[in-house]
Amino acid sequence: MRIEQINLGSRALIAVSGKKRATGIFKEKTEGSASISKLGLLGDVIVNKKHHGGPDQAVYLYSLEDYSLWTERLDRMVSAGTFGENLTTSGLNLSEICVGDVLQSESVVLQVSAPRIPCSVLAARMDDKQFGRKFMEVGCSGAYCRVLEIGEVKVGDEFAHMPYEGDRIPLALFLKDAHAKLSAKSLERYLAVPIDERSRLDFKKKLAAIS
């Protein structure tokens, strides 16, 4: 996997269902290198900390290949950074990688923790109230990662992909299951792998409700 673009966001306002909301989804291409801490890229703003950011969703990746797919599907240019990712990548299918997979460069180590679940802010960013549904249907979620080793990242950095050795759950499946009615067995499967804490709490509640 190669880093093609680094994107940092600042606090901005966006109209969601007629109301102004603060967001960090508008990210700008950043030249040079960026420092990555346990909570993400230094200088990047996370506004809604209830649903975004934190140690398990510290860095968000989206690929140029998937942007090409959206450009074709929507018949308009969808450029890198539009979805608010921190790192725009190439060379690795982010829908096929699995929870627990490790991505390692010379100075940074990331671990895949979750897919991106579309929200009303993303739909507003795309000026399409139906975009959340379209995003789910396409299944190209990008990848949230936790940071195992902090360091610096720059455009052109190559990351080795090291598959998780336990139960392999692709992000495309995780995205599909995020809002589905799952069996106890399926919920236990997710809880046995290193998913993000928000999903873990949600799946634990669902498991308790059917146990």
Short mmCIF file of C-alpha atoms in Angstrom, two decimals, residues 9-207:
data_model
loop_
_atom_site.label_atom_id
_atom_site.label_comp_id
_atom_site.label_asym_id
_atom_site.label_seq_id
_atom_site.Cartn_x
_atom_site.Cartn_y
_atom_site.Cartn_z
CA GLY A 9 -9.13 18.97 8.55
CA SER A 10 -10.12 22.08 10.47
CA ARG A 11 -13.38 22.92 12.18
CA ALA A 12 -16.05 24.04 9.70
CA LEU A 13 -19.84 24.27 9.42
CA ILE A 14 -22.07 22.14 7.21
CA ALA A 15 -25.82 22.19 6.67
CA VAL A 16 -27.39 18.87 7.70
CA SER A 17 -31.16 18.63 7.29
CA GLY A 18 -31.38 22.41 7.30
CA LYS A 19 -29.33 22.88 10.46
CA LYS A 20 -25.74 24.05 10.73
CA ARG A 21 -23.39 21.54 12.36
CA ALA A 22 -19.70 21.68 13.11
CA THR A 23 -17.60 19.09 11.33
CA GLY A 24 -14.04 18.10 10.52
CA ILE A 25 -14.92 16.29 7.29
CA PHE A 26 -13.53 19.04 5.06
CA LYS A 27 -9.89 18.09 4.78
CA GLU A 28 -7.13 19.77 2.81
CA LYS A 29 -4.21 18.16 1.04
CA THR A 30 -1.09 18.63 3.14
CA GLU A 31 2.40 18.90 1.74
CA GLY A 32 5.37 17.31 3.47
CA SER A 33 5.16 14.86 6.33
CA ALA A 34 2.68 14.47 9.18
CA SER A 35 3.13 13.11 12.67
CA ILE A 36 0.86 10.30 13.79
CA SER A 37 0.08 9.89 17.48
CA LYS A 38 -2.09 7.29 19.20
CA LEU A 39 -5.06 9.59 18.53
CA GLY A 40 -4.33 10.28 14.88
CA LEU A 41 -2.61 12.86 12.73
CA LEU A 42 -1.38 15.92 14.60
CA GLY A 43 -3.17 19.02 13.37
CA ASP A 44 -6.30 17.18 12.28
CA VAL A 45 -9.55 18.29 13.91
CA ILE A 46 -12.17 15.80 15.13
CA VAL A 47 -15.40 17.55 16.10
CA ASN A 48 -17.91 14.81 16.92
CA LYS A 49 -15.88 12.68 19.29
CA LYS A 50 -18.89 10.56 20.21
CA HIS A 51 -18.88 8.92 16.79
CA HIS A 52 -15.44 9.70 15.38
CA GLY A 53 -11.83 9.49 16.46
CA GLY A 54 -10.39 7.93 19.58
CA PRO A 55 -7.65 5.29 19.87
CA ASP A 56 -9.55 2.67 17.84
CA GLN A 57 -10.48 5.04 15.01
CA ALA A 58 -7.38 7.20 15.01
CA VAL A 59 -6.55 7.10 11.30
CA TYR A 60 -8.96 6.77 8.37
CA LEU A 61 -7.78 5.41 5.01
CA TYR A 62 -9.53 5.63 1.64
CA SER A 63 -8.12 4.51 -1.69
CA LEU A 64 -7.70 6.21 -5.06
CA GLU A 65 -9.08 3.07 -6.69
CA ASP A 66 -12.36 3.46 -4.80
CA TYR A 67 -12.53 7.16 -5.67
CA SER A 68 -12.26 6.16 -9.34
CA LEU A 69 -15.21 3.83 -8.82
CA TRP A 70 -17.28 6.67 -7.30
CA THR A 71 -16.32 9.05 -10.10
CA GLU A 72 -17.62 6.53 -12.61
CA ARG A 73 -20.72 5.62 -10.61
CA LEU A 74 -21.79 9.21 -9.90
CA ASP A 75 -20.68 10.52 -13.30
CA ARG A 76 -18.82 13.39 -11.67
CA MET A 77 -15.35 13.87 -10.26
CA VAL A 78 -14.93 12.67 -6.69
CA SER A 79 -11.44 13.71 -5.66
CA ALA A 80 -9.11 12.42 -2.96
CA GLY A 81 -9.97 13.76 0.48
CA THR A 82 -13.69 14.18 -0.25
CA PHE A 83 -14.72 11.52 2.26
CA GLY A 84 -12.59 13.04 5.00
CA GLU A 85 -9.87 10.41 5.08
CA ASN A 86 -6.54 11.19 6.70
CA LEU A 87 -4.52 9.13 4.25
CA THR A 88 -5.42 8.54 0.62
CA THR A 89 -3.87 5.25 -0.48
CA SER A 90 -3.29 3.06 -3.51
CA GLY A 91 -2.34 -0.51 -4.22
CA LEU A 92 -4.48 -2.32 -1.65
CA ASN A 93 -8.18 -3.21 -1.78
CA LEU A 94 -9.41 -1.76 1.50
CA SER A 95 -12.72 -3.62 1.30
CA GLU A 96 -10.97 -6.99 1.31
CA ILE A 97 -8.60 -6.37 4.19
CA CYS A 98 -9.71 -7.74 7.54
CA VAL A 99 -10.12 -6.61 11.11
CA GLY A 100 -6.78 -7.05 12.85
CA ASP A 101 -4.65 -6.76 9.71
CA VAL A 102 -1.48 -4.73 10.28
CA LEU A 103 -0.11 -2.06 7.94
CA GLN A 104 3.54 -1.22 8.57
CA SER A 105 5.87 1.40 7.15
CA GLU A 106 9.43 2.19 8.24
CA SER A 107 8.14 4.35 11.10
CA VAL A 108 4.40 3.74 11.62
CA VAL A 109 2.38 0.63 12.45
CA LEU A 110 -1.40 0.64 12.03
CA GLN A 111 -3.97 -2.05 12.78
CA VAL A 112 -7.30 -2.23 10.95
CA SER A 113 -10.20 -1.92 13.38
CA ALA A 114 -13.40 -0.98 11.52
CA PRO A 115 -15.09 0.10 8.30
CA ARG A 116 -16.45 3.60 7.92
CA ILE A 117 -20.20 3.66 8.59
CA PRO A 118 -21.87 6.45 6.54
CA CYS A 119 -23.62 9.24 8.41
CA SER A 120 -25.75 12.29 7.67
CA VAL A 121 -22.66 14.52 7.55
CA LEU A 122 -21.17 12.45 4.73
CA ALA A 123 -24.48 12.64 2.86
CA ALA A 124 -24.49 16.42 3.32
CA ARG A 125 -20.88 16.60 2.16
CA MET A 126 -21.93 14.80 -1.03
CA ASP A 127 -25.12 16.93 -1.33
CA ASP A 128 -27.14 13.73 -1.62
CA LYS A 129 -29.60 12.61 1.06
CA GLN A 130 -29.44 9.07 -0.34
CA PHE A 131 -25.66 8.84 -0.28
CA GLY A 132 -25.54 6.77 2.91
CA ARG A 133 -27.60 4.06 1.21
CA LYS A 134 -25.42 4.23 -1.90
CA PHE A 135 -22.28 3.99 0.22
CA MET A 136 -23.59 0.86 1.94
CA GLU A 137 -24.61 -0.70 -1.38
CA VAL A 138 -21.22 -0.14 -3.00
CA GLY A 139 -19.43 -1.48 0.07
CA CYS A 140 -16.22 0.52 -0.33
CA SER A 141 -15.95 1.77 3.23
CA GLY A 142 -12.31 2.62 3.58
CA ALA A 143 -10.55 1.51 6.76
CA TYR A 144 -10.31 2.89 10.27
CA CYS A 145 -7.10 1.98 12.09
CA ARG A 146 -5.62 2.15 15.56
CA VAL A 147 -1.99 3.19 15.88
CA LEU A 148 0.31 0.51 17.28
CA GLU A 149 3.51 2.51 16.74
CA ILE A 150 3.58 6.29 16.37
CA GLY A 151 5.82 8.09 13.90
CA GLU A 152 5.91 10.17 10.73
CA VAL A 153 4.16 9.59 7.42
CA LYS A 154 4.76 11.25 4.06
CA VAL A 155 3.49 10.90 0.52
CA GLY A 156 5.17 7.96 -1.18
CA ASP A 157 5.54 5.89 1.98
CA GLU A 158 4.98 2.19 1.40
CA PHE A 159 3.12 0.08 3.95
CA ALA A 160 3.48 -3.68 4.11
CA HIS A 161 0.23 -5.59 4.62
CA MET A 162 0.42 -8.29 7.29
CA PRO A 163 -2.81 -10.34 7.52
CA TYR A 164 -4.37 -11.04 10.90
CA GLU A 165 -3.67 -14.62 11.94
CA GLY A 166 -7.00 -15.18 13.70
CA ASP A 167 -10.54 -15.25 12.30
CA ARG A 168 -10.56 -13.11 9.16
CA ILE A 169 -13.53 -10.75 8.82
CA PRO A 170 -13.30 -8.50 5.73
CA LEU A 171 -14.32 -4.86 6.12
CA ALA A 172 -16.93 -5.29 3.37
CA LEU A 173 -18.68 -7.90 5.53
CA PHE A 174 -18.28 -5.80 8.69
CA LEU A 175 -19.93 -2.85 6.89
CA LYS A 176 -22.83 -5.05 5.78
CA ASP A 177 -23.30 -6.47 9.29
CA ALA A 178 -22.96 -3.18 11.17
CA HIS A 179 -26.70 -2.50 11.21
CA ALA A 180 -27.93 -6.02 10.49
CA LYS A 181 -29.77 -8.32 12.87
CA LEU A 182 -27.03 -10.78 13.81
CA SER A 183 -27.21 -14.11 15.56
CA ALA A 184 -25.48 -14.67 18.88
CA LYS A 185 -22.86 -16.74 17.06
CA SER A 186 -22.11 -13.90 14.62
CA LEU A 187 -21.91 -11.34 17.42
CA GLU A 188 -19.54 -13.55 19.37
CA ARG A 189 -17.41 -13.88 16.23
CA TYR A 190 -16.99 -10.11 16.02
CA LEU A 191 -16.31 -9.79 19.73
CA ALA A 192 -13.47 -12.31 19.43
CA VAL A 193 -11.44 -10.13 17.02
CA PRO A 194 -9.89 -6.65 17.56
CA ILE A 195 -12.81 -4.50 16.37
CA ASP A 196 -13.14 -0.86 17.40
CA GLU A 197 -14.52 -0.07 20.85
CA ARG A 198 -17.70 1.62 19.59
CA SER A 199 -18.70 -1.48 17.63
CA ARG A 200 -17.67 -3.71 20.53
CA LEU A 201 -20.01 -1.92 22.94
CA ASP A 202 -22.85 -2.04 20.39
CA PHE A 203 -22.38 -5.76 19.70
CA LYS A 204 -22.16 -6.53 23.42
CA LYS A 205 -25.51 -4.82 23.98
CA LYS A 206 -27.06 -6.75 21.10
CA LEU A 207 -25.68 -10.02 22.43
#
